[in-house]
């Protein structure tokens, strides 16, 4: 067994364990933390596949941003997880059945004549100076420039739409208008009433 | 990378939209007059740029991701022209409702950009991204009418079903990519053609053609969703009804042209070797659309829903041309898409003109006695509806005729028979609307069917329309809107008598 294979098996074992714990632990915070572990381990596996850019992006974006945000939400909301877990045992047989069917389908597909793994040879390992990030960047900014720009426009539309749909003045919210507060005159607030003094 | 200039219209449009977006920030005017004129100017200049490309030699740019050919140049001109008139008709409608005017124009322009990208895409990825740009703008435009709960519901439905359809399409594209290893339409065509030729001799050619056929099925589902062909039409009536009429106009017109171009790019440019496979699928979709669209439209009392089902039936006709699978059929379908778009534009334009003054004209009865209230509107509406029904000498007749001719030429006689019978049945609901306009009395003002118009509740509650808009009196129409509608109605007659003016360009696109 080469060292690479050993590393792969260790990472794969951790990944399977972490992924299993995500759906079995009771506490949502623990589940989120296990998900972080699962992401991190898959980043390691991608690193083994010489896809270092994707692996780093996975850590930066998913572990660094998305999961932290998710943890934040879980902690802030103080979810009561008990109702979500109700009927876990009840649905378990169906879940296992679905899982089994998926495994059988995958086995069929992989062992089929046309989709056999032998049809797809292992790509030769790249040399030490090869940079995956550079290769991706070159493609993205040369061959796929047009698509890259359109994707940027789509993001812009998403931002415009999100702001247009959420930012508004709610009629029920009360606003302070400092200018009016400063310019207020005595007459606006105070009413002098002349009345006869009461006797006895 | 040395022929960037062929994409000048797109580049100009996107730069101009960003400018409009920034300029709009500094507007305090609620109706956004400056934004409106800037948007129209953007469309006019882009139209001029596209017009200049008509008749140029086909060129690709951006490493084959973008193509400028006869079809794309022609369709872009139509899309831009229709968007221009659409903004003109929508202006008063959105101005007096609680719709964010600035964002409406900006998103509309972005949607036009998406359509142009779809029309001139030469690569699976560009098609998909263009489609998403258009779809995202449309979802947001439907939801912009925030005080209307129906609009919110329609936006939600549209978003969920649209996302599902995009997912299907992307799934199909990824399968085709898996089978061919390329995103470029021409390369996909070459690889699949050689794989199909290889037959079952080698494993490689079998899994290539098998994978492409799998992908094709999902692509057809996605495309049918976007076009609104039965049985993937469920979103269409709800969205048409719930969306503000100005947005319904936008959805119902130019995007149909873009969707047609997408079908041509995906099926005719990339997968022509699988023609016998997709022909059968499209034939079933077309027949079902014709039947369901026309029959269900009869039962509608809401005019926007009626036009939605009418759209479904016209999508059936459009698909007939593609089913034929000949150059003649494709150009007939292109003619159909273009003429359908500007005919529907006129119908929705009239609805918007009636809806101004704070009244929401979405029931059929709101057309009652229109001929007495505003003869011009009734005239344009009548021309548009008769053309949709397919009566000579209007343009809808020639469109139907050429599609039917193509489909009979391809030995699909039964489809042509279904098409003819269904369009005769369909004529009923168009004629009913015309009868309402010309032979019925205007509904009395006491029968109040309008809903309160959403107004800007933030500062002055007294702005809520206090006097109910009159339903029997004459309708005031702005001069430019009237002129636009008159030109639009005249086009329906003119191109009906001289269909060659459009047909020539359509034939050139497929030779």
XYZ file of C-alpha atoms in Angstrom:
711
model
C 0.000 0.000 0.000
C 1.465 3.302 -1.018
C 1.445 6.236 1.351
C -1.098 8.029 -0.827
C -3.511 5.143 -0.609
C -3.051 5.031 3.160
C -3.861 8.742 3.444
C -6.894 8.248 1.241
C -8.269 5.451 3.399
C -7.730 7.416 6.605
C -9.468 10.467 5.142
C -12.286 8.369 3.688
C -12.893 6.665 7.017
C -13.053 10.010 8.813
C -15.382 11.352 6.122
C -17.805 8.445 6.388
C -17.769 8.659 10.182
C -18.340 12.430 10.179
C -21.104 12.246 7.591
C -22.833 9.533 9.603
C -22.597 11.586 12.783
C -24.143 14.618 11.040
C -27.439 12.799 10.798
C -27.245 10.814 14.036
C -26.195 13.285 16.745
C -29.024 14.921 18.656
C -27.531 18.350 19.133
C -27.713 20.533 15.979
C -24.511 22.352 16.957
C -22.628 19.057 17.065
C -24.179 18.109 13.735
C -22.934 21.351 12.206
C -19.479 20.762 13.646
C -19.402 17.258 12.195
C -20.400 18.713 8.866
C -17.413 21.044 9.110
C -15.247 17.978 9.725
C -16.793 16.234 6.711
C -16.100 19.245 4.480
C -12.563 19.525 5.718
C -11.853 15.840 5.088
C -13.294 15.970 1.579
C -11.062 18.964 0.967
C -8.193 16.690 1.880
C -9.370 14.055 -0.604
C -9.595 16.698 -3.341
C -6.056 17.700 -2.492
C -5.054 14.078 -3.174
C -6.769 14.376 -6.573
C -4.503 17.343 -7.400
C -7.460 19.736 -7.329
C -5.941 22.103 -4.812
C -7.937 25.149 -5.873
C -11.290 23.443 -5.341
C -10.070 22.019 -2.080
C -8.981 25.408 -0.754
C -12.240 26.990 -1.965
C -14.211 24.321 -0.151
C -12.433 25.144 3.099
C -12.643 28.900 2.619
C -16.225 29.135 1.390
C -18.027 26.263 3.052
C -16.073 25.819 6.278
C -15.081 29.431 6.669
C -18.235 31.228 5.635
C -21.286 29.067 5.083
C -20.917 26.777 8.078
C -19.983 29.569 10.450
C -23.078 31.423 9.334
C -25.091 28.269 9.740
C -23.776 27.715 13.275
C -24.615 31.293 14.049
C -28.198 30.771 12.918
C -28.523 27.502 14.834
C -27.278 29.128 18.028
C -29.370 32.275 17.586
C -32.591 30.449 16.819
C -32.251 28.099 19.802
C -34.036 25.380 17.859
C -35.955 22.741 19.660
C -34.802 19.735 17.739
C -37.030 17.141 19.406
C -40.033 17.502 17.032
C -37.738 17.206 14.006
C -36.493 13.871 15.254
C -39.933 12.431 15.894
C -40.640 9.360 13.838
C -36.979 8.750 13.069
C -37.455 5.049 13.783
C -40.707 5.061 11.840
C -39.063 6.367 8.673
C -35.887 4.342 9.159
C -37.030 1.250 7.169
C -38.053 3.412 4.196
C -34.799 5.319 4.401
C -32.775 2.120 4.457
C -34.756 0.788 1.499
C -34.130 3.937 -0.551
C -30.445 3.818 0.353
C -30.199 0.175 -0.654
C -31.877 0.803 -4.009
C -29.465 3.642 -4.691
C -26.472 1.411 -3.878
C -27.800 -1.331 -6.172
C -28.397 1.190 -8.973
C -24.865 2.524 -8.614
C -23.432 -0.996 -8.712
C -25.422 -1.745 -11.852
C -24.242 1.424 -13.510
C -20.589 0.967 -12.631
C -20.447 -2.685 -13.630
C -22.347 -2.121 -16.871
C -20.508 -2.657 -20.091
C -20.799 0.917 -21.283
C -20.228 2.734 -18.054
C -17.537 0.491 -16.587
C -14.762 2.246 -14.740
C -12.281 0.542 -17.085
C -13.571 2.757 -19.881
C -12.121 5.732 -18.094
C -8.377 5.324 -17.529
C -6.690 6.920 -14.535
C -5.331 10.306 -15.634
C -1.546 10.506 -15.459
C -0.258 12.410 -12.418
C 0.860 15.937 -13.222
C 4.423 17.034 -12.618
C 5.505 18.934 -9.547
C 5.410 22.377 -11.159
C 1.780 22.028 -12.298
C -0.608 24.502 -10.748
C -4.263 23.590 -10.764
C -5.232 27.101 -9.729
C -3.331 28.608 -12.628
C -4.900 26.166 -15.091
C -8.397 26.979 -13.865
C -7.699 30.695 -13.889
C -6.340 30.555 -17.423
C -9.417 28.734 -18.683
C -11.812 30.967 -16.782
C -10.330 34.221 -18.040
C -9.611 33.142 -21.595
C -11.787 30.383 -22.986
C -14.745 30.909 -20.660
C -14.498 34.681 -20.367
C -17.933 35.240 -21.885
C -19.657 32.824 -19.528
C -17.686 34.236 -16.598
C -18.940 37.739 -17.379
C -22.540 36.564 -17.740
C -22.287 34.808 -14.386
C -21.153 38.115 -12.906
C -24.172 39.875 -14.440
C -26.465 37.203 -12.971
C -24.993 37.908 -9.543
C -25.629 41.619 -10.081
C -29.259 40.895 -10.975
C -29.576 38.780 -7.842
C -28.284 41.655 -5.734
C -30.577 44.206 -7.391
C -33.571 41.890 -7.017
C -32.814 41.065 -3.390
C -32.478 44.731 -2.468
C -35.531 45.811 -4.457
C -37.648 43.124 -2.817
C -36.549 43.594 0.779
C -35.573 47.220 1.281
C -38.623 49.324 1.900
C -40.121 51.714 4.351
C -42.616 49.809 6.411
C -45.681 51.896 7.185
C -45.911 50.468 10.688
C -42.354 51.385 11.594
C -41.914 54.765 13.308
C -39.049 56.907 12.088
C -37.287 59.767 13.764
C -36.930 62.866 11.651
C -34.221 64.930 13.372
C -34.711 67.918 11.094
C -38.335 68.248 12.103
C -37.474 67.638 15.736
C -34.972 70.483 15.742
C -37.259 72.872 13.927
C -40.145 72.314 16.270
C -41.699 75.498 17.626
C -43.247 76.225 20.914
C -46.695 76.447 19.311
C -46.465 72.850 18.019
C -46.084 71.390 21.467
C -47.636 73.809 23.923
C -51.100 75.227 23.997
C -51.715 78.121 26.309
C -55.260 78.213 27.439
C -56.646 81.227 29.143
C -59.336 80.295 31.564
C -60.944 81.827 34.538
C -59.468 80.866 37.872
C -61.613 78.469 39.735
C -63.138 79.674 42.886
C -63.684 77.880 46.161
C -10.429 36.917 -28.956
C -9.793 39.277 -31.870
C -13.432 39.696 -32.880
C -14.962 41.098 -29.712
C -16.724 43.724 -31.775
C -19.417 41.314 -32.982
C -20.771 41.303 -29.436
C -21.075 45.099 -29.383
C -24.874 45.095 -28.858
C -24.621 42.917 -25.741
C -21.625 44.778 -24.386
C -23.285 48.138 -24.950
C -26.549 46.974 -23.385
C -24.910 45.642 -20.224
C -22.737 48.721 -19.755
C -25.755 50.965 -20.315
C -27.880 49.001 -17.820
C -25.224 49.469 -15.157
C -25.247 53.202 -15.911
C -29.034 53.335 -15.689
C -28.837 51.461 -12.392
C -26.491 54.048 -10.925
C -28.350 57.059 -12.347
C -31.571 55.644 -10.934
C -30.111 55.875 -7.412
C -30.167 59.648 -7.588
C -33.781 59.891 -8.693
C -36.347 61.012 -6.183
C -39.215 61.213 -8.643
C -41.484 58.258 -7.915
C -42.309 57.633 -11.573
C -38.668 57.705 -12.611
C -39.017 59.758 -15.792
C -35.254 59.966 -16.316
C -34.769 56.220 -15.822
C -37.556 55.521 -18.256
C -36.085 57.662 -21.010
C -32.580 56.345 -20.396
C -33.886 52.767 -20.650
C -35.669 53.547 -23.886
C -32.549 55.237 -25.251
C -30.528 52.135 -24.319
C -32.962 49.926 -26.192
C -32.985 52.206 -29.239
C -29.196 52.330 -29.492
C -28.866 48.567 -28.968
C -31.523 48.076 -31.619
C -29.552 50.272 -33.999
C -26.397 48.255 -33.301
C -28.236 44.973 -33.956
C -29.820 46.424 -37.057
C -26.384 47.195 -38.394
C -25.463 43.526 -38.063
C -28.332 42.324 -40.240
C -26.993 40.661 -43.342
C -23.423 40.353 -42.031
C -21.541 37.117 -42.510
C -21.930 34.675 -39.596
C -19.120 35.079 -37.070
C -18.361 33.451 -33.755
C -16.585 35.138 -30.892
C -15.324 34.347 -27.383
C -13.882 30.979 -28.461
C -17.138 29.877 -30.005
C -19.315 30.786 -27.032
C -21.043 33.517 -28.974
C -22.341 33.478 -32.506
C -23.660 36.207 -34.718
C -25.655 34.680 -37.535
C -28.689 35.625 -39.534
C -31.126 34.154 -37.005
C -29.588 35.830 -33.988
C -29.373 39.259 -35.618
C -32.996 39.147 -36.796
C -34.413 37.848 -33.540
C -32.445 40.346 -31.479
C -33.970 43.219 -33.456
C -37.453 41.876 -32.767
C -36.764 41.288 -29.079
C -35.469 44.828 -28.662
C -38.330 46.376 -30.602
C -40.898 44.485 -28.576
C -39.231 45.382 -25.280
C -39.248 49.026 -26.372
C -42.986 49.051 -27.049
C -43.550 46.975 -23.900
C -41.894 49.624 -21.719
C -43.929 52.314 -23.458
C -47.215 50.529 -22.719
C -46.208 49.687 -19.141
C -45.105 53.160 -18.140
C -48.403 54.527 -16.816
C -49.515 51.216 -15.357
C -46.483 50.800 -13.142
C -46.203 54.523 -12.502
C -49.486 54.684 -10.638
C -49.023 51.451 -8.701
C -46.760 50.644 -5.810
C -44.143 49.076 -8.042
C -40.554 50.164 -7.799
C -40.258 51.879 -11.131
C -36.489 52.215 -11.343
C -35.855 48.557 -10.599
C -38.611 47.562 -12.993
C -36.834 49.131 -15.954
C -33.401 47.932 -14.860
C -34.551 44.343 -14.401
C -36.427 44.527 -17.688
C -33.231 45.583 -19.439
C -31.273 42.810 -17.768
C -33.923 40.382 -18.994
C -33.458 41.711 -22.527
C -29.730 41.112 -22.098
C -30.447 37.524 -21.069
C -32.627 36.994 -24.121
C -29.961 38.376 -26.445
C -27.381 36.064 -24.882
C -29.720 33.085 -25.365
C -30.408 33.996 -28.966
C -26.765 34.232 -29.921
C -25.447 31.424 -27.727
C -23.298 28.830 -29.414
C -22.401 26.849 -26.354
C -24.490 24.945 -23.803
C -23.121 27.051 -20.963
C -23.992 30.358 -22.638
C -27.525 29.129 -23.350
C -27.994 28.163 -19.733
C -26.515 31.356 -18.322
C -28.580 33.522 -20.664
C -31.696 31.649 -19.628
C -30.902 32.128 -15.950
C -30.253 35.829 -16.426
C -33.661 36.181 -18.079
C -35.466 33.973 -15.569
C -33.980 35.672 -12.526
C -35.027 39.087 -13.831
C -38.535 37.798 -14.516
C -39.003 36.269 -11.053
C -38.000 39.558 -9.469
C -40.223 41.603 -11.793
C -43.269 39.531 -10.874
C -42.542 40.032 -7.196
C -41.903 43.788 -7.478
C -45.611 44.571 -6.947
C -45.224 44.099 -3.238
C -48.588 45.257 -2.022
C -50.321 42.573 -4.082
C -50.431 39.176 -2.434
C -51.386 37.561 -5.738
C -48.197 38.828 -7.306
C -46.181 37.391 -4.427
C -47.899 34.031 -4.842
C -47.318 34.066 -8.586
C -43.663 34.964 -8.092
C -43.228 32.091 -5.645
C -44.823 29.585 -8.036
C -42.847 30.905 -10.954
C -39.611 30.761 -9.019
C -40.055 27.217 -7.715
C -41.241 25.740 -11.016
C -38.754 27.773 -13.027
C -35.903 26.567 -10.845
C -37.108 22.998 -11.307
C -37.179 23.458 -15.075
C -33.707 25.004 -15.096
C -32.489 22.055 -13.053
C -33.958 19.619 -15.579
C -32.374 21.476 -18.465
C -29.002 21.611 -16.750
C -29.228 17.913 -15.940
C -29.863 17.129 -19.586
C -27.007 19.381 -20.678
C -24.637 17.728 -18.217
C -25.567 14.305 -19.631
C -24.900 15.476 -23.169
C -21.618 16.918 -21.940
C -20.804 13.605 -20.286
C -21.532 11.746 -23.499
C -19.604 14.062 -25.800
C -17.066 15.821 -23.609
C -17.837 19.159 -25.186
C -20.063 22.148 -24.546
C -19.716 23.581 -28.014
C -22.836 22.979 -30.093
C -21.045 22.187 -33.347
C -18.599 19.807 -31.661
C -21.455 18.032 -29.885
C -23.164 17.624 -33.227
C -20.043 16.117 -34.846
C -19.362 13.696 -32.007
C -22.945 12.462 -31.767
C -23.239 12.175 -35.532
C -20.188 9.938 -35.702
C -21.393 7.962 -32.665
C -24.806 7.368 -34.238
C -23.103 6.368 -37.474
C -20.937 3.933 -35.524
C -24.136 2.175 -34.416
C -23.665 -0.656 -31.945
C -20.274 -1.656 -33.279
C -18.145 -0.168 -30.580
C -18.888 0.362 -26.898
C -17.831 3.963 -27.162
C -20.333 4.930 -29.839
C -23.117 3.143 -27.933
C -22.564 4.987 -24.695
C -22.115 8.260 -26.468
C -25.423 8.046 -28.347
C -27.181 6.481 -25.338
C -25.999 9.241 -23.009
C -26.986 11.923 -25.494
C -30.490 10.441 -25.802
C -30.868 10.412 -22.017
C -29.776 14.025 -21.927
C -32.098 14.934 -24.781
C -35.123 13.779 -22.779
C -34.284 16.090 -19.900
C -33.488 18.953 -22.251
C -36.923 18.567 -23.864
C -38.592 18.621 -20.445
C -36.721 21.764 -19.483
C -37.463 23.484 -22.763
C -41.151 22.513 -22.622
C -41.365 24.010 -19.129
C -39.865 27.269 -20.312
C -42.109 27.431 -23.376
C -45.184 26.384 -21.415
C -46.094 23.319 -23.474
C -48.597 20.842 -22.041
C -48.059 18.878 -19.737
C -45.464 21.308 -18.361
C -47.747 24.340 -18.523
C -49.128 24.520 -14.957
C -47.171 27.618 -14.007
C -48.296 29.690 -16.955
C -51.938 30.613 -16.155
C -51.174 31.326 -12.502
C -48.211 33.510 -13.304
C -50.046 35.384 -16.072
C -52.969 36.042 -13.762
C -51.053 36.899 -10.610
C -48.334 39.046 -12.108
C -48.979 42.748 -12.665
C -50.279 43.127 -16.236
C -47.151 44.987 -17.329
C -45.010 42.029 -16.293
C -47.434 39.589 -17.909
C -46.938 41.536 -21.114
C -43.185 41.239 -20.714
C -43.299 37.478 -20.010
C -45.775 36.759 -22.786
C -43.916 38.436 -25.631
C -40.153 38.625 -26.112
C -39.142 35.598 -23.953
C -41.132 33.377 -26.324
C -38.814 34.442 -29.142
C -35.789 33.712 -26.974
C -37.218 30.326 -26.000
C -37.727 29.512 -29.664
C -34.096 30.376 -30.354
C -33.041 28.179 -27.442
C -34.967 25.221 -28.892
C -33.329 25.756 -32.270
C -29.861 26.007 -30.758
C -30.266 22.937 -28.594
C -32.172 20.631 -30.909
C -31.305 21.764 -34.422
C -27.755 23.033 -33.943
C -26.526 20.534 -31.372
C -28.636 17.391 -31.724
C -29.913 17.191 -35.316
C -28.782 13.570 -35.569
C -31.281 12.624 -32.869
C -34.015 14.243 -34.916
C -36.217 11.145 -35.021
C -36.094 10.985 -31.208
C -37.053 14.552 -30.447
C -39.528 14.761 -33.298
C -41.854 12.277 -31.605
C -41.574 13.951 -28.212
C -42.300 17.371 -29.673
C -45.231 16.017 -31.705
C -46.924 14.794 -28.515
C -46.188 18.062 -26.708
C -47.572 20.045 -29.640
C -50.783 18.033 -29.936
C -51.467 18.197 -26.187
C -50.755 21.934 -26.070
C -53.128 22.589 -28.949
C -55.925 20.575 -27.372
C -55.603 21.675 -23.754
C -54.792 25.300 -24.533
C -57.776 25.905 -26.772
C -60.340 23.909 -24.799
C -59.492 25.291 -21.381
C -59.285 28.875 -22.653
C -63.030 28.729 -23.422
C -63.836 28.286 -19.748
C -61.880 31.323 -18.558
C -63.559 34.503 -17.400
C -60.296 36.218 -16.547
C -58.790 37.696 -19.654
C -55.196 37.227 -18.505
C -55.870 33.540 -17.849
C -57.579 33.280 -21.214
C -54.541 34.752 -22.934
C -52.346 32.372 -20.937
C -54.177 29.357 -22.331
C -54.089 30.990 -25.729
C -50.294 31.185 -25.320
C -50.226 27.475 -24.575
C -52.111 26.700 -27.757
C -49.825 28.952 -29.798
C -46.793 27.230 -28.320
C -48.348 24.067 -29.750
C -48.428 25.681 -33.198
C -44.874 26.913 -32.837
C -43.727 23.401 -31.966
C -45.477 22.078 -35.102
C -42.963 23.943 -37.222
C -40.059 22.447 -35.322
C -41.604 18.969 -35.467
C -41.542 19.209 -39.254
C -37.770 19.147 -38.988
C -37.118 20.886 -42.302
C -35.602 24.268 -43.012
C -39.047 25.320 -44.184
C -40.537 24.232 -40.864
C -37.915 26.049 -38.806
C -38.413 29.298 -40.677
C -42.198 28.910 -40.339
C -41.759 28.429 -36.579
C -39.509 31.472 -36.401
C -42.097 33.520 -38.285
C -44.722 32.222 -35.859
C -42.681 33.136 -32.783
C -42.008 36.669 -33.991
C -45.520 37.432 -35.179
C -47.107 35.842 -32.116
C -44.948 38.016 -29.878
C -45.931 41.323 -31.457
C -49.597 40.360 -31.806
C -49.850 39.468 -28.122
C -47.951 42.650 -27.346
C -50.818 44.643 -28.861
C -53.442 42.727 -26.846
C -51.652 43.298 -23.558
C -50.910 46.881 -24.538
C -54.655 47.524 -24.803
C -55.255 45.841 -21.450
C -52.643 48.115 -19.892
C -54.225 51.175 -21.465
C -57.616 50.221 -20.006
C -55.987 49.435 -16.674
C -54.548 52.929 -16.338
C -56.513 55.346 -14.146
C -56.281 52.956 -11.229
C -58.503 50.231 -12.587
C -57.311 46.644 -12.947
C -58.736 45.301 -16.211
C -58.340 41.598 -15.857
C -61.868 40.270 -16.188
C -63.366 39.706 -19.620
C -66.295 41.990 -18.770
C -63.949 44.944 -18.451
C -63.750 44.870 -22.240
C -67.516 45.464 -22.509
C -68.412 48.319 -24.772
C -64.801 49.243 -25.364
C -65.643 50.296 -28.913
C -67.827 53.066 -27.524
C -65.370 54.111 -24.837
C -62.231 54.277 -26.969
C -62.523 53.098 -30.573
C -58.753 52.960 -31.117
C -58.210 50.512 -28.270
C -61.091 48.320 -29.410
C -59.763 48.339 -32.956
C -56.224 47.299 -31.949
C -57.564 44.650 -29.579
C -59.849 43.283 -32.289
C -57.018 43.104 -34.830
C -54.810 41.342 -32.334
C -57.460 38.804 -31.303
C -58.560 38.047 -34.872
C -54.941 37.590 -35.843
C -54.429 35.194 -32.914
C -57.497 33.290 -34.082
C -55.914 33.043 -37.522
C -58.303 34.911 -39.790
C -56.975 36.214 -43.123
C -55.642 38.697 -44.095
C -54.009 39.232 -40.709
C -50.567 38.004 -39.865
C -51.731 35.147 -37.625
C -53.331 33.468 -40.614
C -50.158 33.359 -42.642
C -48.184 32.151 -39.612
C -50.585 29.257 -39.075
C -50.698 28.492 -42.790
C -46.924 28.250 -43.181
C -46.552 26.096 -40.055
C -49.307 23.747 -41.237
C -47.793 23.567 -44.713
C -44.441 22.580 -43.240
C -45.937 19.944 -40.969
C -47.966 18.407 -43.777
C -44.830 18.413 -45.913
C -43.161 16.299 -43.230
C -45.991 13.719 -43.336
C -47.590 14.631 -40.019
C -51.088 14.959 -41.395
C -52.766 14.060 -38.103
C -50.967 16.902 -36.323
C -52.129 19.366 -38.959
C -55.711 18.115 -38.562
C -55.519 18.544 -34.778
C -54.110 22.036 -35.304
C -56.860 23.117 -37.662
C -59.730 21.693 -35.597
C -58.368 23.225 -32.434
C -57.862 26.648 -33.953
C -61.481 26.603 -35.119
C -62.574 25.790 -31.569
C -60.186 28.429 -30.289
C -61.721 31.094 -32.509
C -64.738 31.009 -30.179
C -63.090 32.669 -27.228
C -61.407 35.314 -29.333
C -64.720 36.165 -30.983
C -66.449 36.291 -27.605
C -64.066 39.029 -26.506
C -64.709 40.923 -29.746
C -68.454 40.621 -29.249
C -68.061 42.085 -25.759
C -66.157 45.031 -27.143
C -68.361 45.830 -30.105
C -71.887 44.621 -29.373
C -72.236 44.921 -25.607
C -73.008 47.952 -23.491
C -70.298 49.209 -21.164
C -70.881 47.843 -17.677
C -72.634 50.324 -15.430
C -70.509 52.107 -12.898
C -72.438 50.636 -10.001
C -71.088 47.184 -10.780
C -67.771 47.825 -9.138
C -65.315 45.065 -9.855
C -62.070 46.918 -9.464
C -59.802 46.327 -6.542
C -58.138 49.133 -4.681
C -54.917 50.107 -6.247
C -51.875 49.703 -4.059
C -50.624 53.153 -3.268
C -47.665 54.526 -1.506
C -48.860 54.092 2.055
C -45.684 55.368 3.603
C -46.457 59.016 3.689
C -49.958 59.867 2.738
C -52.916 57.603 3.272
C -55.252 60.071 1.653
C -53.632 59.230 -1.690
C -55.724 56.066 -1.894
C -58.019 56.463 -4.868
C -61.229 57.745 -3.438
C -63.329 58.085 -6.532
C -63.855 54.733 -8.196
C -62.643 54.840 -11.803
C -65.421 55.038 -14.311
C -66.050 51.868 -16.299
C -68.356 53.344 -18.891
C -66.834 56.706 -19.684
C -64.235 57.357 -22.361
C -60.671 56.313 -21.654
C -57.836 58.776 -21.871
C -54.820 57.370 -23.669
C -51.481 59.135 -23.776
C -50.432 60.256 -27.228
C -47.277 58.125 -27.421
C -49.069 55.019 -26.158
C -51.839 55.550 -28.705
C -49.286 55.946 -31.471
C -47.440 52.815 -30.347
C -50.655 50.808 -30.272
C -51.680 52.114 -33.671
C -48.318 51.122 -35.176
C -48.570 47.755 -33.474
C -52.068 47.171 -34.835
C -51.008 48.349 -38.293
C -48.116 45.884 -38.196
C -50.584 43.051 -37.613
C -52.358 43.972 -40.871
C -49.295 45.006 -42.853
C -47.281 41.858 -42.206
C -50.441 39.846 -42.816
C -50.738 41.264 -46.315
C -46.979 41.300 -46.950
C -45.689 38.362 -44.875
C -42.638 38.195 -47.114
C -41.123 41.148 -45.262
C -40.541 38.946 -42.211
C -40.532 35.581 -43.931
C -37.531 36.498 -46.076
C -35.406 37.001 -42.980
C -36.756 33.759 -41.459
C -35.878 31.771 -44.569
C -32.434 33.342 -44.729
C -31.834 32.238 -41.122
C -32.110 28.574 -42.062
C -30.336 28.342 -45.375
